[in-house]
Coordinates of C-alpha atoms and ligand atoms in Angstrom, one line a residue:
X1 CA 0.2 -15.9 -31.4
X2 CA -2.6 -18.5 -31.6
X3 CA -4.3 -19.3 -34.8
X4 CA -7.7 -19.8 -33.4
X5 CA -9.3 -17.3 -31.1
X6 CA -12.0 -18.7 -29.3
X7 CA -14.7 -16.5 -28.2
X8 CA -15.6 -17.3 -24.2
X9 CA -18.9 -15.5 -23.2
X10 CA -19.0 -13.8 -19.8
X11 CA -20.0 -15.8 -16.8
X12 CA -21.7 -12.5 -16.0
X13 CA -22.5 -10.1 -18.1
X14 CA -25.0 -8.0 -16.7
X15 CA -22.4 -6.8 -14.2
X16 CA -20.6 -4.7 -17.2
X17 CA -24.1 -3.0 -17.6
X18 CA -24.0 -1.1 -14.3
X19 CA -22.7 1.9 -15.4
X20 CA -21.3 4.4 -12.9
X21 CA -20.2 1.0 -10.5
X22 CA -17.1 1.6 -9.1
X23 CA -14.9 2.3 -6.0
X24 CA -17.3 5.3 -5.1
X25 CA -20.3 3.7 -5.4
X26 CA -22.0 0.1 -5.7
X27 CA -19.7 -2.1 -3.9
X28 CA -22.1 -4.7 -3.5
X29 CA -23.8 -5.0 -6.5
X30 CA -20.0 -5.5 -7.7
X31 CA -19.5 -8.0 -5.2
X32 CA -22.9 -9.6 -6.3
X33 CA -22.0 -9.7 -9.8
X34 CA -18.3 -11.0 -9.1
X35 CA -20.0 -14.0 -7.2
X36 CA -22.3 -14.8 -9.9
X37 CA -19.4 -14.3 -12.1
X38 CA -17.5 -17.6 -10.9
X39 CA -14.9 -14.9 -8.6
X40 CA -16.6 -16.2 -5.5
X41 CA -13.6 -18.5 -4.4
X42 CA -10.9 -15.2 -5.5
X43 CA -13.2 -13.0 -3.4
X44 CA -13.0 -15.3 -0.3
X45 CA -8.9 -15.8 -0.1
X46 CA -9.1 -12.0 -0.1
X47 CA -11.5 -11.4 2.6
X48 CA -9.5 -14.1 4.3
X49 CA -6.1 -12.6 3.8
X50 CA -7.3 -9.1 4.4
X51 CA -10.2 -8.8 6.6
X52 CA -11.6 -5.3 6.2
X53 CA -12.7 -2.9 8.8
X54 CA -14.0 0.2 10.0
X55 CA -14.0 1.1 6.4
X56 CA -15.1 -2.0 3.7
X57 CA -14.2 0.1 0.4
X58 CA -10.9 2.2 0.0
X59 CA -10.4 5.9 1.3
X60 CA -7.6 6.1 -0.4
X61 CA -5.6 5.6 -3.6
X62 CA -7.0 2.8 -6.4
X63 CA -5.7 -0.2 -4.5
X64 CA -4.3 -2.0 -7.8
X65 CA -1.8 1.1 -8.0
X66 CA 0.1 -1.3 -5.3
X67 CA 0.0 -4.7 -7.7
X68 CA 0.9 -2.2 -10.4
X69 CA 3.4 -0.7 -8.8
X70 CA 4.9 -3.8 -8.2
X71 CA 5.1 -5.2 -11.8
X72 CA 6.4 -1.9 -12.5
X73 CA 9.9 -1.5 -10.7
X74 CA 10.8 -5.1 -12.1
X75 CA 12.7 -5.6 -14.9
X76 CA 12.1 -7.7 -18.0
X77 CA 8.1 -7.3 -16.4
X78 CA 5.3 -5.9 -19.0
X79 CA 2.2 -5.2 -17.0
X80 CA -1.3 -5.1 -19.2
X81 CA -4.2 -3.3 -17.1
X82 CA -7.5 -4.5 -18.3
X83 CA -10.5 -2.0 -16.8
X84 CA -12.5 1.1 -17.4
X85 CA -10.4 3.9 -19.4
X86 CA -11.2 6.2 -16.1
X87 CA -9.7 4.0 -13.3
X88 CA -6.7 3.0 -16.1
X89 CA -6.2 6.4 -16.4
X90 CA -5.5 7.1 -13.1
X91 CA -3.5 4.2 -12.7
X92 CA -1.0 5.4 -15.2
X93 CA -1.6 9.1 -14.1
X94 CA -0.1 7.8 -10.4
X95 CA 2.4 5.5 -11.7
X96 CA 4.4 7.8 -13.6
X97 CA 3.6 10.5 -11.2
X98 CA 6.0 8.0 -8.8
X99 CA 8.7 7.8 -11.7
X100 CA 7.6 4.0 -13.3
X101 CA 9.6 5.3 -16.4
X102 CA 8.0 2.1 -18.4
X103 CA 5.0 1.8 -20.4
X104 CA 1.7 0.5 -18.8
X105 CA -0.3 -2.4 -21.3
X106 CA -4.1 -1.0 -21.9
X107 CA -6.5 -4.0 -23.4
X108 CA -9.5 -1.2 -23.9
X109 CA -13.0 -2.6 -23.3
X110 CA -16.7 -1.5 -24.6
X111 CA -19.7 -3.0 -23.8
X112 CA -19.9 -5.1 -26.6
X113 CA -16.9 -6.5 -26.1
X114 CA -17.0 -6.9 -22.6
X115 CA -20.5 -8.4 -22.8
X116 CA -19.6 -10.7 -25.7
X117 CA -16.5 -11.8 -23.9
X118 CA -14.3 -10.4 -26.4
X119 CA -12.6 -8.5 -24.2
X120 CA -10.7 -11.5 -22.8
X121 CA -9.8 -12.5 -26.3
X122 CA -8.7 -9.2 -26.8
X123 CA -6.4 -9.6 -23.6
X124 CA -5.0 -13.3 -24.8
X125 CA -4.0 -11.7 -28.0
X126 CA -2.5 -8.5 -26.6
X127 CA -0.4 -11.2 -24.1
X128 CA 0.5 -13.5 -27.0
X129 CA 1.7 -10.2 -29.1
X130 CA 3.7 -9.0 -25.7
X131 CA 5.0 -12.4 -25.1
X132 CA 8.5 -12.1 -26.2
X133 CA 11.3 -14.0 -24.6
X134 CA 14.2 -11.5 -25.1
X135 CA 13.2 -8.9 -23.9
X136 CA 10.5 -10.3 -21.0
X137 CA 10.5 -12.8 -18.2
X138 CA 7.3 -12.2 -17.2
X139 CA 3.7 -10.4 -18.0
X140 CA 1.2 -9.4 -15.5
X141 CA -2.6 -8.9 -15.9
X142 CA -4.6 -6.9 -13.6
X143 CA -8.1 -7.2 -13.6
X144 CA -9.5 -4.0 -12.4
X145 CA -12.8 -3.1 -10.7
X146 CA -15.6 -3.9 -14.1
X147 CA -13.6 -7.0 -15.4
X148 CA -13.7 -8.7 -12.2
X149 CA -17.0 -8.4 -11.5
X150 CA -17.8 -9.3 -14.9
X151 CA -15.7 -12.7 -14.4
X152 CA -13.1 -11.6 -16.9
X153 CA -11.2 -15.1 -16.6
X154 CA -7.7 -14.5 -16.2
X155 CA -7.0 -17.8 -15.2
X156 CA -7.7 -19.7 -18.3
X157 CA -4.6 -17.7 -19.7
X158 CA -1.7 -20.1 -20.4
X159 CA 0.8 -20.0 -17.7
X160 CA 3.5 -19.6 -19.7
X161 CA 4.5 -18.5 -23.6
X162 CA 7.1 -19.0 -25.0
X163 CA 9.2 -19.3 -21.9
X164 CA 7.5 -16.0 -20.7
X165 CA 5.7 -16.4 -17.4
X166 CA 1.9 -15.0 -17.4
X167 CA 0.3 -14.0 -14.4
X168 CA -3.3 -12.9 -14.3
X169 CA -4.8 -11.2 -11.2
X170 CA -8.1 -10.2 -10.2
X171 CA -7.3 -6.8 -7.6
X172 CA -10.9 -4.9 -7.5
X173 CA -11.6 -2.1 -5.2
X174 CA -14.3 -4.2 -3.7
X175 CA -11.8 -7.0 -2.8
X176 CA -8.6 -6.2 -1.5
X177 CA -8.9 -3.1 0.8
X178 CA -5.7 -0.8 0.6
X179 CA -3.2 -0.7 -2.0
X180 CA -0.3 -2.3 0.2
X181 CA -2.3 -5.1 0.2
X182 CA -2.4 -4.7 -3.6
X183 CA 1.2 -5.4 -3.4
X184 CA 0.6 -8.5 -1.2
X185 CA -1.4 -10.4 -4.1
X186 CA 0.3 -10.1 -6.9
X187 CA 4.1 -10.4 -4.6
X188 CA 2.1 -13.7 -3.6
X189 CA 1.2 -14.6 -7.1
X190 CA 4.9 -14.4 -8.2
X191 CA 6.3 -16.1 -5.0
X192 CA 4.0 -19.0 -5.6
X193 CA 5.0 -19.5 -9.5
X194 CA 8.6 -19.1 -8.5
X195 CA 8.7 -21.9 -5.9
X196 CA 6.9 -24.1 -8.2
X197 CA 9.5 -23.7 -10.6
X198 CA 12.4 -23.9 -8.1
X199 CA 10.3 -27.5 -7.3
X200 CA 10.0 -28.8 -10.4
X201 CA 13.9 -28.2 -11.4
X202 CA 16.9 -25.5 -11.8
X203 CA 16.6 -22.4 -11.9
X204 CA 18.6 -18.9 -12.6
X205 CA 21.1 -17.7 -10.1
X206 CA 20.3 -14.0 -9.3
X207 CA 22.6 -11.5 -11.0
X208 CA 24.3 -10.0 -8.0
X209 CA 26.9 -12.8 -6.1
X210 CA 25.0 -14.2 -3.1
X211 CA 26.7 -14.0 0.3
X212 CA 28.0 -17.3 1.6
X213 CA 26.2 -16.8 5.1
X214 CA 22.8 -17.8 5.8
X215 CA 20.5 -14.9 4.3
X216 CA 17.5 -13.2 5.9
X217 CA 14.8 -12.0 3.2
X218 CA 13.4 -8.6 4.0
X219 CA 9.4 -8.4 3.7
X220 CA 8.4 -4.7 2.3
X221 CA 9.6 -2.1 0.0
X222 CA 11.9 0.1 2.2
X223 CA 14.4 2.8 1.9
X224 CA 17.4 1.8 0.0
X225 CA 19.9 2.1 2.9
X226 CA 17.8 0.4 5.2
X227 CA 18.8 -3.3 4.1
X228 CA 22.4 -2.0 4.8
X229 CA 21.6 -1.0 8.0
X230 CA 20.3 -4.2 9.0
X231 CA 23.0 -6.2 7.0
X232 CA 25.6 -4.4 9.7
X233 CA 23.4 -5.1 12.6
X234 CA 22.9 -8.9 12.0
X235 CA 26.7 -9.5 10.7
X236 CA 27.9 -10.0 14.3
X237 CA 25.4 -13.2 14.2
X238 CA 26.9 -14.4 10.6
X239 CA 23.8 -13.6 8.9
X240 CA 23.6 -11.3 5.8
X241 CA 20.9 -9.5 4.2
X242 CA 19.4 -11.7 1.0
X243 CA 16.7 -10.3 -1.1
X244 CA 14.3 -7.6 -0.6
X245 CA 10.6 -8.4 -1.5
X246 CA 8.8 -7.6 -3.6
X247 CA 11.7 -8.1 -6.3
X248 CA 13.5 -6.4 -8.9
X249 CA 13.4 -9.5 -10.8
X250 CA 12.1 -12.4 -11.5
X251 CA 15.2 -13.8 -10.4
X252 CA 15.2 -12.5 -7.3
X253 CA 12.1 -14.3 -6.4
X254 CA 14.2 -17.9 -6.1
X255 CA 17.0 -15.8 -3.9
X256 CA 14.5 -14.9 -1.9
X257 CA 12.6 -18.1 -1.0
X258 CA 16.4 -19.7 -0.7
X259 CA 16.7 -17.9 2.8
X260 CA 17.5 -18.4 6.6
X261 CA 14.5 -16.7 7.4
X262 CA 11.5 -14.1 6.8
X263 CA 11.8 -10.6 8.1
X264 CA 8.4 -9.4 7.4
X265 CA 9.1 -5.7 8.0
X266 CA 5.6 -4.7 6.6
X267 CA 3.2 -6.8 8.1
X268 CA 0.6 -7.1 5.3
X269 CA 1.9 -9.5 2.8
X270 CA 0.0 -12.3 3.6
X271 CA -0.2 -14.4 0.8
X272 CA 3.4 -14.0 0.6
X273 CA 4.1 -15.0 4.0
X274 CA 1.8 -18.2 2.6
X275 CA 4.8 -18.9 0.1
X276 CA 7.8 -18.6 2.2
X277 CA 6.0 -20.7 4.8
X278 CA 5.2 -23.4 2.6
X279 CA 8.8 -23.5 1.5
X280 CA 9.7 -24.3 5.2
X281 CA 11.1 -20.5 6.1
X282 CA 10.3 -19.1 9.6
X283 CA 8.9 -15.6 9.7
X284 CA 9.7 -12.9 12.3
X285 CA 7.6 -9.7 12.5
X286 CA 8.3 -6.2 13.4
X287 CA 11.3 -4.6 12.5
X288 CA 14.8 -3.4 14.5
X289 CA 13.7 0.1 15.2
X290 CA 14.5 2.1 18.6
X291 CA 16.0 0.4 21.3
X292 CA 13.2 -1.9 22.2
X293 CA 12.6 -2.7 18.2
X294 CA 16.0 -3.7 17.8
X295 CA 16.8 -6.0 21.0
X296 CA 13.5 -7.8 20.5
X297 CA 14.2 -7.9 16.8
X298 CA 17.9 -9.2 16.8
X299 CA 17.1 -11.7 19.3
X300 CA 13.9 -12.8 17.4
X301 CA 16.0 -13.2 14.2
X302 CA 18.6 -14.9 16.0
X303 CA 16.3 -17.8 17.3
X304 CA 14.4 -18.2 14.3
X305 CA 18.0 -19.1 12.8
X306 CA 19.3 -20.6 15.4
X307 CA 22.3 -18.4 16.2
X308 CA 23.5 -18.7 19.9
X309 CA 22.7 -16.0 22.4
X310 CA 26.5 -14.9 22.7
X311 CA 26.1 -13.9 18.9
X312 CA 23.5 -12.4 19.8
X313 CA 24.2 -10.3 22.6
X314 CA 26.9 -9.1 20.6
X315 CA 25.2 -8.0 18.3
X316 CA 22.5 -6.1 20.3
X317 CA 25.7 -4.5 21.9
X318 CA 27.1 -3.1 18.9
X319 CA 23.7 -1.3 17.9
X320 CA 22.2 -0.6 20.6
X321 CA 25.2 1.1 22.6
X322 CA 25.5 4.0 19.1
X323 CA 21.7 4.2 19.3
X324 CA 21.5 4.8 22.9
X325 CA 24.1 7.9 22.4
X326 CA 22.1 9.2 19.4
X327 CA 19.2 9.1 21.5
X328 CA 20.7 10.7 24.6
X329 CA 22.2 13.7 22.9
X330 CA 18.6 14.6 20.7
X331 CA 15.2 14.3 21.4
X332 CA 11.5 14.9 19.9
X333 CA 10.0 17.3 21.9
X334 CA 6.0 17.6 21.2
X335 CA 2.8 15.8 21.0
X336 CA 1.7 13.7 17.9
X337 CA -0.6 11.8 16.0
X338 CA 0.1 9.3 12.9
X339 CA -1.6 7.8 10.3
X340 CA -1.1 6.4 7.0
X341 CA -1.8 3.1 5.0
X342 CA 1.8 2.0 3.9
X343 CA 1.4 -0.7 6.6
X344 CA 5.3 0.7 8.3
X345 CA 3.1 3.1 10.7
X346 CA 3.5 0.9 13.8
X347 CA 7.4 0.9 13.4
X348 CA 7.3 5.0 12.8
X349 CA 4.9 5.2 16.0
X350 CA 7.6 2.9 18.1
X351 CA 10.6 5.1 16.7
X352 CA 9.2 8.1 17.9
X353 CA 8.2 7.6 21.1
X354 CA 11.8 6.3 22.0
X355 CA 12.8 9.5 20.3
X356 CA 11.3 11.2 23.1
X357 CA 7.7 11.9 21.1
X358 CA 4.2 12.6 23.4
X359 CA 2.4 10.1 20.4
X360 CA -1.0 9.5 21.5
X361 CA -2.3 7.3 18.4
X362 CA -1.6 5.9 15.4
X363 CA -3.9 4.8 12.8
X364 CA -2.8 1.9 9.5
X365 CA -5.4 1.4 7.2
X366 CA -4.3 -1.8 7.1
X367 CA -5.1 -4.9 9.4
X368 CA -3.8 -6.5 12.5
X369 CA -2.0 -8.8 11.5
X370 CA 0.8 -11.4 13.6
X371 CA 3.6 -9.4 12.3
X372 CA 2.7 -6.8 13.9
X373 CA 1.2 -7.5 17.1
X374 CA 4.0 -7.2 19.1
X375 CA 4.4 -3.3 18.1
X376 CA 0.4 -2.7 18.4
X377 CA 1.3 -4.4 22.2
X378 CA 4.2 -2.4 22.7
X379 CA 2.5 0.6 21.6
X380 CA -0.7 0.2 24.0
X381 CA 1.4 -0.5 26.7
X382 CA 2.8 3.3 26.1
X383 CA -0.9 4.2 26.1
X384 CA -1.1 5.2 22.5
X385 CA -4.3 4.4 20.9
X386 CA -3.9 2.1 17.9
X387 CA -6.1 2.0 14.9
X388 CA -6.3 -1.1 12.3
X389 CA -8.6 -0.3 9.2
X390 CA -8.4 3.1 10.4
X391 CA -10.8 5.3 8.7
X392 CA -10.2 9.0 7.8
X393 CA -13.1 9.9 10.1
X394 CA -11.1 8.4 13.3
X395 CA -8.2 9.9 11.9
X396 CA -9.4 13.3 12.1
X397 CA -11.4 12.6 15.3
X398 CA -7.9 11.8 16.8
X399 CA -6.5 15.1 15.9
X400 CA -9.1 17.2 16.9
X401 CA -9.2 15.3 20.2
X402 CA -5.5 15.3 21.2
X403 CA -5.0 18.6 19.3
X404 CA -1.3 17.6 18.4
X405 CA 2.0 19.8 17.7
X406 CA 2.1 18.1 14.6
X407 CA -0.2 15.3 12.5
X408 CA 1.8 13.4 10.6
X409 CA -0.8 11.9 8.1
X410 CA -2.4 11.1 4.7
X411 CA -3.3 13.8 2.4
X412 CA -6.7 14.7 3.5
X413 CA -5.6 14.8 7.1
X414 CA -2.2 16.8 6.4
X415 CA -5.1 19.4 4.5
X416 CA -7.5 19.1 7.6
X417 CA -4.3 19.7 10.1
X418 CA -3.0 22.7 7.7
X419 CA -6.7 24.8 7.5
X420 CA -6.8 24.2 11.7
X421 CA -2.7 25.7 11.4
X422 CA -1.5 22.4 12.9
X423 CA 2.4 21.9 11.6
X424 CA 1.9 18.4 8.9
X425 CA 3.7 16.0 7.5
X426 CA 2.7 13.8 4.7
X427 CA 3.3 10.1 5.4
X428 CA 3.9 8.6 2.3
X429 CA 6.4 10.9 1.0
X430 CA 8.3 12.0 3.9
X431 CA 8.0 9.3 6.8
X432 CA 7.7 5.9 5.5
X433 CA 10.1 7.0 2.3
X434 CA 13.5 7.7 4.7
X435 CA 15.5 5.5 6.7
X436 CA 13.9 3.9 9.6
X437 CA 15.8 1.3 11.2
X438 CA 19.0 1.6 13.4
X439 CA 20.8 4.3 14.5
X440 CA 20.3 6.4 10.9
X441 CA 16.3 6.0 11.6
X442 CA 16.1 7.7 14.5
X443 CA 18.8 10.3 13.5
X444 CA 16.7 11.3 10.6
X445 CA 13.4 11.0 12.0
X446 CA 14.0 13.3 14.9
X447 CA 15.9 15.9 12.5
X448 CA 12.6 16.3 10.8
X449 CA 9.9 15.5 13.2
X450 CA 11.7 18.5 15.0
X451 CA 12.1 20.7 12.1
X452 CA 8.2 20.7 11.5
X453 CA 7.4 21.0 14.8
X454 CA 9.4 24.4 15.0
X455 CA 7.7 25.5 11.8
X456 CA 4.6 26.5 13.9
X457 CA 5.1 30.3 14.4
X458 CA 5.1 30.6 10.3
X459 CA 1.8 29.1 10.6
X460 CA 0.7 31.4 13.5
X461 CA 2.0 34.0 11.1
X462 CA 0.3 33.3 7.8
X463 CA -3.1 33.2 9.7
X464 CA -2.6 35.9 10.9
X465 CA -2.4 37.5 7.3
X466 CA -4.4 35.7 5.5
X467 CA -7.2 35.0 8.1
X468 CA -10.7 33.6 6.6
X469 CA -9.5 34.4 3.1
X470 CA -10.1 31.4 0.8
X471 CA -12.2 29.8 3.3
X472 CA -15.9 28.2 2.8
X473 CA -17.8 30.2 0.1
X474 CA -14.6 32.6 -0.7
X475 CA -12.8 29.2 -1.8
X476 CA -11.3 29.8 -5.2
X477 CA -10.2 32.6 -7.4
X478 CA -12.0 36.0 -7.5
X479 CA -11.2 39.3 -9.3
X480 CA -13.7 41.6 -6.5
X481 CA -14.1 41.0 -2.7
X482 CA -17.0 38.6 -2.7
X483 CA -20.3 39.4 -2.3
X484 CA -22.7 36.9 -0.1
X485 CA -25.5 36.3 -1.5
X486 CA -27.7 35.1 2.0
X487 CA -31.3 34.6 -0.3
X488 CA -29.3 32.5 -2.9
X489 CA -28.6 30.5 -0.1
X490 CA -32.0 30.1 1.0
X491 CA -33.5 29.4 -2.3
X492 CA -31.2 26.4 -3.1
X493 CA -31.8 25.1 0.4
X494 CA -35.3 25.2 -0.1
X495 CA -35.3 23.7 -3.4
X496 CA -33.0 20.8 -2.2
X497 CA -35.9 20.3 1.2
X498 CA -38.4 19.9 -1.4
X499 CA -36.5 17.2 -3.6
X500 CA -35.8 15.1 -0.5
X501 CA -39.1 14.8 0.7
X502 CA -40.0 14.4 -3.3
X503 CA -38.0 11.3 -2.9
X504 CA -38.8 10.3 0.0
X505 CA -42.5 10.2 -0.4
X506 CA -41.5 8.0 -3.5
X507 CA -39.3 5.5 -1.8
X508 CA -42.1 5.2 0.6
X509 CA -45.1 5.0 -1.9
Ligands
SF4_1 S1 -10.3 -0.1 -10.4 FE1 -9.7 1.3 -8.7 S2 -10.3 3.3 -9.4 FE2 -11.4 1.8 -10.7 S3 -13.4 1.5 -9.6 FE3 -12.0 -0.1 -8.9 S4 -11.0 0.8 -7.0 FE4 -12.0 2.5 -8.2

C-alpha cells in the first residue's frame, strides 16, 4: 500500500448531491454532471460505440451486471464495485442469483466522502489492499451510475501493482445502453491491456495446449457445446476453435488476439472488435445457424482465412447434408414473435424460421451493428419486422398485433403474453442459454419451441378456472371475496385532478 494518500477533490461535486438520480429518473442531469465532471470524452466513445435508440435509458437489468458479469466468471479476477449501496445491492443480488460463487469488492461512499473526493482514495486503498500477486492477475473497478457522474477518476489508478493488472471502468446507466454492451467495455478494456502487453514483450501461454491449426476466436458468451459444434464444422477447412471471448482468464486474452480470425457471434462488442482489428485480425459476423447461416458462415470464415473453396465446399457438405435431414423429419409449426437484449436474437429469429416457424418480428435491444446486418437482411427479406433498440412498448405492440402462438420474450413481455394466455418463453434463460448452432441448435430449438406451443390448452384450461381472479384491483392476497369500493375510487380520483391542476397552475405561474 502507498504511504501517502493524496486527497483529489471531485471535478464535480454537486453531481453527488442530486439525490434520487439514477437509472429511473434524471438521465440528463447525470449526463450534465458527467460532462462537467471531465467524463465528456468516456461519454462520447460510448455513444459512439453504442448509439442508443428508441429507448436512451435501460428497460432492463442495471447494464454494469454485464461488465460485472464479466470480471466475475474469470479466474484470478477481483472485481471492486464503487456506487450507491442500492444499485450495488442489486448488482450482487443478480450476480449470485446467476451462480458468480465469488465475492463482489464494495468501496462504500457518503456524501462527504464522495464530495471530498475521498471516496477515490478510499478505492486506491481498497485496490492496493486487494492487489496481491498470488492469488490475482487482475482487479476491475466499475464506476457505477453516482461515481461517474461525479468524475470519480478511475483512470489516475496505477495500471498495474505489483504485477497485478488494474482496470478501472466508468459503465453508468446513462452511458452504455444494455448490459451486453456492458460486457463489450470492460471485454474491450482487457483486450486492449492484453495486446499492449503482448506488444511490448512475452507473455503466458494459456493453460490448455493450443491446436497447431490456424484458430478462429469466437465473439460472445455461448453455450458450452456450441464452440464444439463449430470446431467440427470448420475442421474439414483445417481451422480449429481458439478462444472464446470474453475469457476465463487473463491468459486467454493473448490466445485469443493470436488467431486466424474474429467470429463475432454476438454482434455488440465493439470496442472489442476495435482490438482484434488493430492487431490485424479480420472479423466475420453472424453465426453458422440453419442452413442459410451456416453456408454463408462457413464460406465467410473460409475467405477471411484464406482456405480454398474445395475446403470449403466440403465442409458445407458435411453439415449441411445432417442439418437438412434434421430439418426434413421435424418442424416448428406456429406463429411467433421474439425479443430479448442478449444481442443472439437475430441468430434465434434465423433458426426458427428455417425450422419451419410463421416469425413475424423480432426485437434486440441492442443496436445494428455490421455483424449483424446480414441476418437483419436475411430476416427482412422473410418479411419479418426487425427491431434494434427495441423498446418494451414495440415489443408488446408486436404481440398484440400479430397475436402469436407463442412470445418468446423478456420478463415483462413473457408476464404480458401469460395474463393475455399466450404460451411464453423467457429468452434469457431458455433461448439464448441452449445450443444454437449446427445440427444440435435446431434439434433443441424445435423440441422446445414445439413443446410450448402445445402447452396452450393448459392455459385455455387454467382461465377457464381461475377467470378474472387476481386480476386489477383483486391483485394480491385476500382472506374475504373483495369488496369494490366504486366512491373510494372517486375520491382519490378527484383528489389526484385537483393536485394536477395545483401543479400545473404553479409551473405555469
Ligand atoms: S448503476 Fe445501474 S442500478 Fe444504479 S442507477 Fe445506474 S443504471 Fe440504475
Amino acid at each position: 500500500m502507498s504511504d501517502i494518500i493524496p486527497i483529489t477533490p471531485l471535478p464535480n461535486p454537486a453531481a453527488a448531491s442530486a439525490d434520487g438520480l439514477g437509472c429511473h429518473s434524471g438521465k440528463d442531469q447525470m449526463l450534465d454532471a458527467a460532462a462537467k465532471a471531465g467524463k465528456s470524452e468516456v461519454l462520447a466513445k460510448y455513444a459512439a460505440d453504442y448509439p442508443k435508440g428508441a429507448h436512451d435509458q435501460p428497460q432492463s437489468m442495471c447494464p454494469a451486471f454485464g461488465s460485472l458479469r464479466v470480471g466475475l466468471r474469470m479466474r484470478r479476477t477481483a472485481t471492486i464495485l464503487s456506487g450507491s449501496a442500492c444499485c450495488v445491492y442489486g448488482l450482487t443480488f443478480t450476480s449470485h442469483f446467476y451462480g458468480a460463487r465469488r465475492t463482489v469488492g464494495y468501496v462504500p461512499f457518503n456524501s462527504e466522502t464522495l464530495v471530498t473526493g475521498k471516496l477515490f482514495e478510499d478505492i486506491r486503498e481498497a485496490v492496493y489492499e486487494q492487489a496481491d500477486p498470488e492469488k490475482l492477475d487482475c482487479i476491475v473497478i466499475i464506476n457505477l451510475c453516482v461515481p461517474t457522474a461525479s468524475g470519480v477518476p478511475l483512470q489516475l489508478l496505477p495500471k498495474e501493482i505489483n504485477g497485478v493488472r488494474i482496470i478501472g471502468i466508468d459503465v453508468p446507466g446513462f452511458g452504455v445502453p444494455t448490459h451486453a454492451e456492458a460486457k463489450d467495455v470492460l471485454t474491450g478494456a482487457m483486450l486492449h491491456y492484453a495486446r499492449q502487453e503482448a506488444m511490448a514483450g512475452p507473455v503466458a501461454a494459456p493453460r490448455q495446449a493450443r491446436s497447431s491449426k490456424p484458430t478462429i476466436t469466437l465473439l460472445g458468451e455461448m453455450f458450452p457445446a456450441d464452440p464444439m459444434i463449430i470446431a467440427q464444422m470448420i475442421g474439414p477447412m483445417d481451422l480449429a476453435v481458439g478462444t472464446v471471448v470474453p475469457t476465463r482468464e487473463w491468459r486467454e486474452l493473448y490466445a485469443a488476439l493470436d488467431c486466424k480470425a474474429v467470429a463475432a457471434i454476438h454482434p455488440f462488442y465493439t470496442a472489442s472488435v476495435r482490438e482484434f482489428q488493430a492487431a490485424g485480425r479480420p472479423v466475420v459476423g453472424s453465426a453458422p445457424v440453419g442452413i442459410d447461416g451456416t453456408h454463408d458462415w462457413l464460406g465467410a470464415i473460409g475467405q477471411a482465412c484464406g482456405v480454398s473453396q474445395e475446403k470449403i465446399d466440403v465442409a458445407r457438405n458435411q453439415t449441411l447434408g445432417a442439418m437438412r435431414s434434421v430439418l426434413a423429419s421435424q418442424k416448428i409449426n406456429g406463429r411467433i414473435t421474439l425479443s430479448g437484449y442478449e444481442g443472439s436474437e437475430l441468430l434465434v429469429a434465423r433458426l426458427l424460421i428455417e425450422c419451419g416457424a410463421d416469425l413475424r418480428y423480432v426485437g434486440s435491444a441492442c443496436p445494428a451493428t455490421p455483424w449483424n446486418a446480414h441476418d437483419a437482411e436475411w430476416l427482412q427479406a422473410k418479411g419479418v419486422h426487425v427491431q434494434f433498440r427495441a423498446s418494451l412498448e414495440q415489443d408488446l405492440a408486436a404481440m398484440h398485433e400479430f397475436k402469436p402462438q407463442l412470445a418468446i420474450g423478456t420478463t415483462p413481455v413473457v408476464q404480458a403474453a401469460k395474463e393475455l394466455c399466450i404460451p411464453s418463453l423467457y429468452f434469457t434463460n431458455l433461448i439464448s442459454a441452449r445450443p444454437l448452432m449446427g445440427v444440435a441448435g435446431a434439434g433443441s430449438l424445435i423440441q422446445v419451441v414445439n413443446a410450448a406451443i402445445g402447452n396452450q390448452a393448459r392455459f385455455d384450461e387454467m382461465k377457464a378456472f381461475f377467470g378474472t381472479v387476481g386480476q386489477g384491483d383483486e391483485a394480491g392476497v385476500w382472506e374475504d371475496v373483495p369488496v369494490m369500493h366504486p366512491d373510494f375510487k372517486k375520491e382519490v380520483r378527484r383528489q389526484f385532478e385537483k393536485k394536477q391542476k395545483k401543479r400545473k397552475a404553479e409551473e405555469m405561474g
